[in-house]
Amino acid sequence: MTTTTETRKFEAEVAQVLHLVTHSLYSHKEIFLRELISNASDACDKLRFESIANPDLLAGDSELHIDVSWDKAARTVTIRDTGIGMHRDDVVANIGTIASSGTRRFLEAMSGEQKADARLIGQFGVGFYSAFVVADRVTVLTRHAGAAPEAGVKWDSDGRGEYSLEDVTLPERGTTVVLHLKADEDEFLDGWKLRSLVRKYSDHVAFPIRMPKDAPSPVEDEDDAKADAAPEWETANDASALWTKPKSEISDAEYQNFYKSLGHDFNDAAAWTHNRVEGSQSFTTLLYLPSQPPFDLMMGGRDERKGLKLYIKRVFVMDAAEELLPNYLRFVRGVVDADDLPLNVSRELLQHNRQLDRIKGACVKRVLDLIEKLARDEPEKFTAFYKAFGNTLKEGIVEDASNRERIAKLLRFASTKGEGASQTVSLDEYVGRMPVGQDTIWYITADGHKAAAGSPQLEAFRAKDIEVLLMFDRIDEWMLGSLHEYAGKSMKNVAKGELPLDEADKAKQEEAATAAAPLVERIKSLLGERVGDVRVSARLTDSPSCLALADYEMAPHLARLLREAGQDVPDNKPTLEINPQHALLQRIESEADDAKATDLATLLLEQAEIAAGAPLPDPAAFVQRMNRVLLGG
Ligand code: ADP
Ligand code: MG
């Protein structure tokens, strides 16, 4: 009984996603079933939650379930749910346009340099559109719970740019998705195959997923709904909330499969922690560490919806990653099921809820315990995890003062005593091999491993065999602003402040400074406005010069990055340190011609700036100067 029919074009972005998904998901095409079941389960979750405040929505049929059936003759697979359903506007908004922020980000990423990759698509849960990987036509029949039978909607598309919408009468609420399979997708017309996919990907969907018992059910022709003999249904999945079972009854494979459907991930989780807290306030947490970085992390965004699910007494309430975990643990996936929160809780209420604060504290503790355990017991997995999430974890040093020491313990760095650029040295390891008398953890920050490891600032430390941590991730400088000490040892930048000199060193240093005082004065006057100060360095053994920083000063490479990002950064004049033993300094000293001496002194400053990652104020002048010196000798 049609009242309005119309044909619409997909939003341009949908067409793009469709194209990408159908072309790149091919090797994982079976996940269409997981995605459609996941949508059906979300729809049941929504109805169950909304019916608490509005029981009429269930209107005579309180049973929430998902039915999967197939029809060999018609070559269709059908997924039906008795969930919340959609109004006509919802269908347009949810399926005709890119509604989910995750999908939009996915699209932005894909149009960049990223190659379409099934792993990424999986993590975005591109969901509904995955139907077109196996189907060349998809029909959706849906009616919102509480709406009249005549308010049904039929959506139909071949996924090539257009879809049609039609008002239809549907006696039951919920959504039916009919996939008209492509010519070579017959494998999905097999009950055994479908059943094994349900088991594999959707076993712990908390609603019964029913399948016809023996013979496949004849799917009704949508145009002419015949009342066929009702099939005998049997439940194909476990249908229990996994986290409610005792740990001893859950196998690793079950935990992993649950993670995959929860996190829309193809990969195994790196680790998980499952706990029940009983007492004045009871709750269950099941928290996972992924082994691969989800794409939105790399994009600098976050997908709040897919992180951590809040249930109250088994009823899904909302995705509440932001309410349940601090930002620096946003990679965690999982479920929190609280017994004592009111079911009508709102997001606003959650943000100021004491009980939730306790749960949040417990989640943070569990996750940090879990990462510590991984570091201790499974170093290889930990290394992979750290590679993916180490920089995110570092945000915790700034964000979470109460756990600063615990987080710092988990960090790993490259080091002058480590292996190349690999970031494997912990602060404990560093402290453990500090020689007696050393009371400082030394580090250097730079743009990259080479710039750090090759910095002239390290020469004196090398000469004295003092280990220096090499930090070259962008976040390090910011993090170090909140990490002044660890295990009672102060943490210091080698470019800043006093060096660890003993009495004999100090005497030698003073002597060198006195001897070179006239040279220092000369260079100061030759460089004029370009330097704040010039002094004899205790840091250098081989190089002629380097920059030194005051304690409050920002590293030059960072100042450059911030300026490039459009921020106001105070313009401190550099402090130049020189090594009077170096032949170049001796040349300056003996150069009678002031113009030539100025060239040499300026190059001395400029090479120190380059090594520190500071920008050259006038590159063309630098090149001319260098050529003059090279030719003029
Ligand atoms: P996501 O599930 O990540 O939101 P999908 O592409 O899987 O993205 O689904 C898009 C939207 O379409 C869903 O958010 C939901 O609003 C709607 N939708 C899809 N399937 C159903 C369904 N079976 N019942 C109700 N709404 C649905
Ligand atoms: Mg979905």
XYZ file of C-alpha atoms and ligand atoms in Angstrom:
661
model
C 0.000 0.000 0.000
C 2.159 2.770 -1.348
C 1.523 6.399 -0.574
C 4.714 8.159 -1.558
C 7.578 6.882 -3.649
C 10.638 8.834 -4.498
C 14.114 8.284 -5.833
C 17.035 10.125 -4.310
C 20.707 10.391 -4.966
C 23.163 9.368 -2.293
C 25.148 12.146 -0.757
C 28.404 12.382 -2.703
C 30.352 11.053 0.277
C 28.165 7.967 0.568
C 28.871 7.072 -3.032
C 32.558 7.445 -2.256
C 32.372 5.254 0.851
C 30.384 2.669 -1.027
C 32.985 2.536 -3.722
C 35.849 2.230 -1.258
C 34.154 -0.314 0.932
C 33.058 -2.612 -1.835
C 36.473 -2.512 -3.452
C 38.678 -2.869 -0.428
C 36.703 -5.079 1.916
C 36.633 -7.917 -0.504
C 39.033 -10.152 1.391
C 36.955 -9.693 4.548
C 33.564 -9.750 2.918
C 32.019 -12.032 5.526
C 32.010 -9.203 8.061
C 28.856 -7.825 6.409
C 26.956 -10.188 8.666
C 28.720 -8.986 11.790
C 28.011 -5.376 10.840
C 24.329 -5.895 10.114
C 23.849 -7.968 13.270
C 25.673 -5.274 15.203
C 23.216 -2.674 13.871
C 20.290 -4.934 14.755
C 21.703 -5.386 18.236
C 22.181 -1.616 18.626
C 18.552 -1.166 17.582
C 17.412 -3.689 20.234
C 19.610 -1.976 22.826
C 18.033 1.368 21.999
C 14.517 0.054 22.264
C 15.202 -1.728 25.530
C 16.662 1.457 26.978
C 13.907 3.752 25.725
C 11.161 1.407 26.821
C 12.221 1.856 30.421
C 10.814 5.370 30.351
C 8.152 4.527 27.779
C 6.918 0.928 28.112
C 4.296 1.488 25.400
C 7.043 1.301 22.814
C 7.137 -2.451 23.267
C 3.431 -2.588 22.347
C 2.506 -6.152 22.956
C 5.778 -7.595 21.754
C 8.413 -7.348 24.412
C 10.677 -9.894 22.814
C 13.850 -8.466 21.397
C 15.622 -10.736 18.962
C 17.436 -10.885 15.668
C 16.540 -13.361 12.938
C 18.921 -14.458 10.204
C 17.490 -16.429 7.315
C 18.267 -17.213 3.688
C 16.472 -18.246 0.553
C 18.339 -20.288 -2.029
C 15.777 -19.793 -4.764
C 15.506 -16.036 -4.370
C 19.257 -15.814 -3.594
C 18.681 -13.603 -0.572
C 19.969 -13.366 2.973
C 17.700 -11.559 5.425
C 18.523 -9.997 8.784
C 15.525 -8.919 10.803
C 15.333 -7.309 14.225
C 12.549 -6.309 16.577
C 14.461 -3.237 17.704
C 13.712 0.462 17.617
C 13.290 0.749 13.823
C 13.452 3.963 11.829
C 11.154 6.747 10.702
C 11.378 7.863 7.078
C 13.589 10.810 8.067
C 15.870 8.505 10.039
C 16.353 6.291 7.028
C 17.386 9.255 4.904
C 19.647 10.624 7.617
C 21.235 7.319 8.645
C 21.580 5.411 5.421
C 21.400 8.051 2.695
C 23.946 10.388 4.244
C 27.128 9.968 6.199
C 25.795 10.274 9.682
C 28.549 8.786 11.721
C 31.497 10.963 12.575
C 33.696 7.896 12.373
C 32.736 7.301 8.786
C 33.377 10.903 7.915
C 36.842 10.730 9.424
C 37.440 7.480 7.638
C 36.592 9.193 4.406
C 38.893 12.113 5.098
C 41.660 9.697 5.853
C 41.038 7.709 2.711
C 41.116 10.727 0.468
C 44.532 11.516 1.909
C 47.559 9.400 1.334
C 46.170 6.388 3.166
C 45.436 3.465 0.961
C 42.116 1.832 1.502
C 42.858 -0.972 3.856
C 40.420 -3.450 5.251
C 41.829 -3.173 8.730
C 41.035 0.521 8.862
C 37.602 0.020 7.450
C 36.928 -2.586 10.096
C 37.826 -0.200 12.852
C 35.507 2.431 11.544
C 32.682 -0.029 11.431
C 31.498 1.294 8.092
C 28.701 -0.965 8.943
C 25.638 -0.834 6.815
C 27.431 -0.229 3.526
C 29.379 -3.458 3.898
C 26.150 -5.098 2.702
C 27.075 -4.035 -0.812
C 30.252 -6.077 -0.710
C 28.183 -9.221 -1.193
C 24.878 -7.836 -2.491
C 24.053 -6.000 -5.693
C 20.728 -4.877 -4.288
C 19.740 -4.191 -0.690
C 16.205 -3.658 0.561
C 15.470 -2.258 4.001
C 12.001 -2.467 5.506
C 11.608 -0.606 8.751
C 9.044 0.782 11.133
C 9.785 2.742 14.256
C 8.588 1.315 17.566
C 5.425 3.099 18.607
C 4.590 4.246 15.055
C 1.472 3.056 13.221
C 1.760 0.095 10.803
C 1.222 2.492 7.875
C 4.331 4.431 8.923
C 6.612 1.738 7.525
C 9.337 2.633 5.049
C 10.945 0.655 2.272
C 14.420 1.662 1.151
C 15.936 0.029 -1.860
C 19.206 0.505 -3.702
C 21.753 -1.163 -5.943
C 24.440 0.913 -4.222
C 25.331 2.781 -7.387
C 24.356 6.326 -6.558
C 20.600 6.248 -6.051
C 18.076 4.780 -3.696
C 14.317 4.695 -3.626
C 12.035 5.380 -0.688
C 8.491 4.232 -0.371
C 5.862 4.327 2.371
C 4.680 0.836 3.177
C 2.556 -0.867 5.768
C 4.479 -3.111 8.112
C 2.595 -5.031 10.764
C 5.622 -5.322 13.054
C 8.089 -2.804 14.379
C 11.810 -3.116 13.714
C 14.023 -3.463 10.696
C 14.446 -6.084 7.995
C 17.473 -5.961 5.726
C 17.272 -8.116 2.613
C 20.481 -8.746 0.697
C 20.117 -9.790 -2.927
C 23.402 -11.596 -3.326
C 25.802 -11.015 -6.185
C 26.158 -13.834 -8.682
C 29.299 -15.341 -7.116
C 28.307 -15.127 -3.442
C 26.425 -18.408 -3.174
C 28.495 -19.497 -0.205
C 26.286 -17.292 1.984
C 23.165 -19.207 0.979
C 24.297 -21.981 3.234
C 22.885 -22.430 6.718
C 26.011 -24.020 8.066
C 28.184 -21.184 6.780
C 25.881 -18.475 8.168
C 25.639 -20.239 11.505
C 29.400 -20.475 11.806
C 29.725 -16.756 11.018
C 27.180 -15.902 13.690
C 29.140 -18.019 16.139
C 32.433 -16.501 15.141
C 31.525 -12.842 15.123
C 28.329 -12.405 17.075
C 28.207 -15.111 19.715
C 27.985 -12.641 22.572
C 25.523 -10.236 21.110
C 23.248 -10.013 24.120
C 20.060 -10.785 22.166
C 19.105 -14.145 20.701
C 20.130 -14.466 17.075
C 17.675 -16.965 15.698
C 18.021 -19.079 12.588
C 15.559 -21.481 10.966
C 15.963 -24.914 12.430
C 16.398 -27.257 9.530
C 15.144 -26.049 6.214
C 15.884 -22.451 5.381
C 12.915 -20.161 5.765
C 11.325 -18.955 2.570
C 11.768 -15.204 2.725
C 8.614 -13.329 1.937
C 8.490 -11.550 -1.330
C 8.422 -7.953 -0.132
C 5.935 -6.834 -2.759
C 3.467 -9.502 -1.961
C 3.932 -10.605 1.615
C 2.659 -14.144 1.699
C 1.899 -15.687 5.030
C 4.188 -18.674 4.737
C 4.244 -21.401 7.296
C 6.280 -19.910 10.130
C 9.707 -21.530 10.325
C 10.823 -23.171 13.494
C 13.521 -20.931 14.921
C 16.443 -21.867 17.100
C 18.939 -19.602 18.763
C 22.339 -19.730 17.095
C 24.402 -17.627 19.473
C 25.230 -17.723 23.139
C 23.107 -14.595 23.639
C 24.447 -13.923 27.087
C 26.438 -10.914 28.092
C 29.936 -12.355 28.213
C 31.067 -10.197 31.095
C 28.387 -11.600 33.400
C 29.926 -15.069 33.303
C 32.613 -16.134 35.738
C 36.114 -15.775 34.331
C 36.786 -19.487 34.695
C 33.998 -20.256 32.236
C 35.279 -17.974 29.487
C 37.931 -19.173 27.051
C 40.573 -16.900 25.546
C 38.963 -17.366 22.146
C 35.643 -16.156 23.545
C 37.280 -13.090 25.043
C 38.988 -12.354 21.722
C 35.856 -12.817 19.660
C 33.922 -10.551 21.964
C 36.642 -7.938 21.636
C 36.506 -8.105 17.867
C 32.790 -7.549 17.668
C 32.926 -4.857 20.343
C 35.835 -2.971 18.818
C 34.980 -3.676 15.174
C 38.536 -4.910 14.910
C 39.984 -7.725 12.803
C 42.964 -8.170 15.096
C 43.235 -9.856 18.458
C 43.373 -7.686 21.543
C 46.795 -7.459 23.197
C 45.382 -8.115 26.676
C 42.285 -7.774 28.789
C 41.178 -7.507 32.383
C 37.841 -8.719 33.680
C 36.724 -7.855 37.188
C 33.715 -7.809 39.411
C 33.559 -5.417 42.349
C 31.046 -6.249 45.057
C 30.156 -3.995 47.925
C 28.342 -0.796 48.678
C 28.589 -0.253 44.977
C 28.811 -3.218 42.627
C 30.021 -3.203 39.076
C 31.748 -5.303 36.449
C 34.462 -4.155 34.100
C 35.838 -5.936 31.046
C 38.585 -3.820 29.523
C 40.792 -4.547 26.509
C 44.048 -3.181 25.165
C 44.032 -3.309 21.358
C 47.192 -4.456 19.631
C 46.921 -2.058 16.710
C 46.345 1.653 16.760
C 42.794 2.489 15.806
C 42.805 4.920 12.997
C 41.224 7.841 14.775
C 44.112 7.966 17.223
C 46.531 8.600 14.434
C 44.216 11.220 13.082
C 44.340 12.992 16.415
C 40.630 12.559 16.913
C 38.684 9.985 18.816
C 35.672 7.905 18.252
C 33.789 8.357 21.507
C 30.999 6.107 20.424
C 32.989 2.968 19.988
C 35.265 2.967 22.982
C 33.696 1.939 26.195
C 30.109 0.861 26.621
C 28.204 1.639 29.780
C 25.572 -0.876 30.819
C 23.382 -0.574 33.851
C 22.145 -3.952 35.089
C 22.845 -5.511 31.643
C 20.969 -2.757 29.807
C 23.108 -0.844 27.360
C 22.880 2.824 28.245
C 25.442 4.662 26.165
C 28.935 4.767 24.782
C 30.675 6.543 27.590
C 34.394 6.426 26.949
C 34.721 10.061 27.904
C 32.857 9.653 31.166
C 34.589 6.429 32.178
C 38.205 6.951 31.153
C 40.642 9.828 31.004
C 41.622 10.995 27.563
C 45.070 9.406 27.630
C 43.523 5.936 27.931
C 41.193 6.460 24.984
C 42.566 3.395 23.210
C 40.910 1.102 25.747
C 37.861 -0.812 24.558
C 35.381 -2.569 26.744
C 32.300 -2.749 28.859
C 31.360 -1.363 32.250
C 28.209 -2.765 33.803
C 27.074 -0.907 36.925
C 24.420 -2.247 39.273
C 23.604 0.863 41.204
C 23.254 3.717 38.757
C 19.754 4.914 37.909
C 18.685 3.637 34.501
C 17.432 7.015 33.421
C 20.878 8.500 33.860
C 21.826 11.212 31.378
C 25.222 12.179 30.030
C 25.097 15.422 32.016
C 24.323 13.525 35.176
C 27.179 11.132 34.554
C 29.653 13.946 34.409
C 28.961 14.875 38.014
C 28.294 11.547 39.563
C 30.254 10.358 42.607
C 29.561 6.711 41.940
C 30.827 7.102 38.442
C 33.997 8.739 39.729
C 34.662 5.601 41.737
C 34.081 3.407 38.714
C 36.326 5.633 36.642
C 39.073 5.392 39.259
C 38.747 1.612 39.218
C 38.946 1.538 35.415
C 42.136 3.608 35.391
C 43.691 1.391 38.019
C 42.750 -1.788 36.154
C 44.113 -0.510 32.880
C 47.413 0.607 34.394
C 47.707 -2.755 36.179
C 47.076 -4.464 32.876
C 49.724 -2.482 31.007
C 52.220 -3.113 33.815
C 51.509 -6.799 33.656
C 51.974 -6.810 29.900
C 55.316 -5.018 30.267
C 56.447 -7.516 32.879
C 55.174 -10.795 31.453
C 54.914 -10.316 27.702
C 57.669 -7.972 26.564
C 57.087 -8.577 22.867
C 53.416 -7.773 23.040
C 54.217 -4.814 25.224
C 56.679 -3.475 22.656
C 54.032 -3.650 19.928
C 51.475 -2.074 22.228
C 53.878 0.683 23.209
C 54.686 1.428 19.605
C 51.003 1.921 18.938
C 49.975 3.761 22.097
C 53.100 4.988 23.882
C 52.647 8.550 22.760
C 49.020 8.549 23.842
C 50.039 7.219 27.235
C 52.535 10.075 27.595
C 49.611 12.508 27.686
C 48.823 10.961 31.055
C 52.001 12.429 32.539
C 50.450 15.849 32.043
C 46.805 14.911 32.511
C 46.878 12.574 35.487
C 49.174 13.865 38.215
C 47.944 11.240 40.684
C 49.241 8.408 38.491
C 52.283 10.215 37.122
C 54.884 7.901 38.629
C 53.008 4.779 37.492
C 52.707 6.082 33.964
C 56.342 7.223 33.872
C 57.350 3.694 34.852
C 55.702 2.420 31.662
C 57.477 4.805 29.307
C 60.338 3.630 27.100
C 62.973 5.734 25.398
C 65.906 5.479 23.068
C 69.188 6.082 24.831
C 72.874 6.617 24.199
C 73.255 3.177 25.762
C 70.337 1.612 23.927
C 70.152 0.089 20.480
C 69.872 2.712 17.760
C 66.526 4.410 17.502
C 64.543 1.690 19.271
C 62.607 3.006 22.233
C 63.144 0.328 24.845
C 64.911 1.854 27.845
C 62.721 2.431 30.890
C 63.419 5.020 33.550
C 63.952 2.197 36.029
C 66.567 0.667 33.764
C 68.293 4.043 33.470
C 68.254 4.617 37.221
C 69.399 1.048 37.812
C 72.623 1.601 35.912
C 73.382 5.123 37.104
C 76.866 5.193 38.583
C 77.193 6.040 42.269
C 77.078 9.793 42.719
C 74.896 10.565 39.696
C 71.644 12.077 40.904
C 70.151 13.285 37.633
C 68.349 11.539 34.794
C 69.715 13.240 31.687
C 67.830 13.552 28.429
C 67.983 15.423 25.163
C 65.045 16.418 22.982
C 65.277 16.817 19.230
C 63.405 16.480 15.963
C 64.440 12.923 15.261
C 66.702 10.165 16.470
C 69.633 11.295 14.336
C 69.397 14.881 15.483
C 69.307 13.705 19.096
C 72.035 11.071 18.901
C 74.340 13.303 16.874
C 73.884 16.439 18.920
C 77.070 18.218 20.033
C 75.401 18.635 23.425
C 76.136 14.969 24.145
C 79.895 15.133 23.727
C 80.815 15.792 27.335
C 78.352 13.112 28.472
C 79.934 10.611 26.108
C 83.380 11.536 27.345
C 82.258 10.886 30.915
C 80.242 7.777 29.980
C 77.004 9.260 31.316
C 73.870 7.795 29.740
C 71.467 10.225 28.080
C 67.889 9.410 27.053
C 67.141 10.449 23.487
C 63.666 11.910 23.105
C 62.397 12.781 19.684
C 58.633 12.372 19.672
C 56.781 15.618 19.322
C 54.907 15.121 22.533
C 58.060 14.592 24.621
C 58.927 18.230 25.184
C 55.388 18.950 26.370
C 55.341 15.853 28.568
C 58.695 16.740 30.135
C 57.183 20.014 31.271
C 55.302 17.873 33.830
C 57.988 15.299 34.530
C 60.642 16.952 36.649
C 61.672 13.924 38.623
C 61.376 10.177 38.776
C 62.175 7.881 41.691
C 63.604 10.817 43.596
C 66.035 11.735 40.803
C 65.632 15.002 38.977
C 65.221 14.883 35.215
C 67.260 17.389 33.242
C 67.807 18.426 29.653
C 71.484 18.232 28.666
C 71.120 21.548 26.849
C 70.054 23.315 30.010
C 71.734 24.612 33.115
C 74.694 23.235 34.979
C 76.561 20.149 33.885
C 77.616 17.405 36.252
C 81.200 18.584 36.752
C 83.436 17.462 39.589
C 85.828 19.841 41.339
C 88.721 19.146 38.965
C 86.444 19.656 35.949
C 85.207 22.918 37.374
C 88.702 24.235 37.863
C 89.635 23.275 34.316
C 86.472 24.869 32.990
C 87.180 28.143 34.795
C 90.717 28.169 33.544
C 89.548 27.601 29.945
C 86.971 30.370 30.305
C 89.557 32.835 31.571
C 92.004 31.944 28.829
C 89.362 32.333 26.131
C 87.768 35.502 27.531
C 89.162 37.788 24.794
C 87.960 35.378 22.067
C 84.503 35.232 23.649
C 84.337 39.028 23.715
C 85.388 39.242 20.092
C 82.772 36.754 18.902
C 80.137 38.532 20.953
C 80.889 41.796 19.228
C 81.140 40.155 15.779
C 77.717 38.534 16.165
C 76.129 41.564 17.811
C 72.319 41.364 17.820
C 72.133 37.731 16.759
C 73.115 36.245 20.118
C 72.052 36.802 23.683
C 75.313 35.551 25.092
C 78.511 33.720 24.160
C 80.433 31.536 26.586
C 82.982 28.761 26.798
C 81.272 25.381 26.811
C 81.774 22.498 29.153
C 79.541 20.388 26.894
C 81.761 20.116 23.832
C 84.763 17.942 23.099
C 84.708 17.570 19.287
C 82.353 20.169 17.864
C 83.178 23.873 17.623
C 79.871 25.177 18.988
C 76.391 24.446 20.293
C 73.394 26.302 21.658
C 72.605 26.267 25.364
C 69.186 26.859 26.847
C 68.109 28.631 29.981
C 65.983 26.501 32.319
C 62.775 28.226 31.265
C 63.609 28.185 27.552
C 61.883 26.054 24.987
C 63.972 23.778 22.754
C 64.552 25.453 19.376
C 62.990 22.648 17.346
C 59.821 22.879 19.381
C 59.700 26.673 19.122
C 59.927 26.238 15.368
C 57.080 23.699 15.301
C 54.858 25.920 17.402
C 55.578 28.958 15.251
C 54.775 26.946 12.159
C 51.493 26.020 13.801
C 50.752 29.709 14.160
C 51.423 30.102 17.875
C 53.111 33.001 19.590
C 56.468 31.892 20.930
C 58.782 34.287 22.789
C 61.744 35.164 20.630
C 64.740 34.483 22.873
C 68.144 35.299 21.489
C 70.273 32.145 21.509
C 73.139 31.516 23.895
C 76.121 30.281 21.921
C 78.634 27.974 23.569
C 82.051 27.572 21.987
C 84.862 25.074 22.193
C 88.106 27.111 22.186
C 90.127 23.931 21.536
C 88.548 23.556 18.123
C 90.589 24.592 15.048
C 87.759 26.777 13.770
C 87.861 28.854 16.932
C 91.574 29.172 16.625
C 91.078 30.437 13.075
C 88.678 33.088 14.255
C 91.139 34.111 16.918
C 93.947 34.560 14.381
C 91.797 36.175 11.663
C 92.752 39.859 11.464
C 90.170 40.761 8.799
C 86.903 41.560 10.653
C 84.691 40.762 7.650
C 86.184 37.280 7.345
C 86.034 36.744 11.103
C 82.355 37.758 11.085
C 81.614 35.147 8.395
C 83.336 32.478 10.440
C 81.658 33.455 13.709
C 78.253 33.604 12.031
C 78.741 30.132 10.551
C 79.697 28.947 14.010
C 76.328 30.158 15.267
C 74.402 28.889 12.256
C 75.750 25.354 12.478
C 74.768 25.265 16.141
C 71.279 26.413 15.154
C 70.995 23.754 12.460
C 72.090 21.012 14.861
C 69.468 22.154 17.366
C 66.693 22.170 14.782
C 66.254 25.949 14.877
C 65.332 27.659 11.623
C 67.971 29.804 9.903
C 66.681 33.364 9.858
C 68.165 34.022 6.400
C 69.060 30.844 4.459
C 70.212 32.721 1.332
C 72.680 34.779 3.346
C 73.879 31.580 5.010
C 74.595 29.948 1.646
C 76.450 33.010 0.337
C 78.487 33.169 3.516
C 79.389 29.521 3.327
C 80.465 29.849 -0.300
C 82.610 32.875 0.498
C 84.386 30.889 3.190
C 84.760 27.785 1.017
C 86.290 29.760 -1.847
C 88.062 32.507 0.030
C 89.923 30.266 2.458
P 26.954 2.791 12.829
O 26.337 1.502 13.257
O 28.420 2.853 13.144
O 26.201 4.002 13.285
P 26.115 1.898 10.267
O 26.492 2.249 8.870
O 26.293 0.484 10.647
O 26.917 2.846 11.226
O 24.605 2.298 10.477
C 24.186 3.625 10.213
C 22.973 3.990 11.003
O 21.802 3.420 10.412
C 22.959 3.519 12.434
O 23.630 4.408 13.287
C 21.454 3.483 12.735
O 21.008 4.775 13.087
C 20.851 3.126 11.405
N 20.570 1.688 11.352
C 21.255 0.755 10.675
N 20.724 -0.462 10.853
C 19.668 -0.297 11.678
C 18.688 -1.181 12.267
N 18.714 -2.510 12.038
N 17.738 -0.636 13.056
C 17.708 0.688 13.295
N 18.584 1.566 12.788
C 19.556 1.082 11.989
Mg 26.869 -0.346 12.608
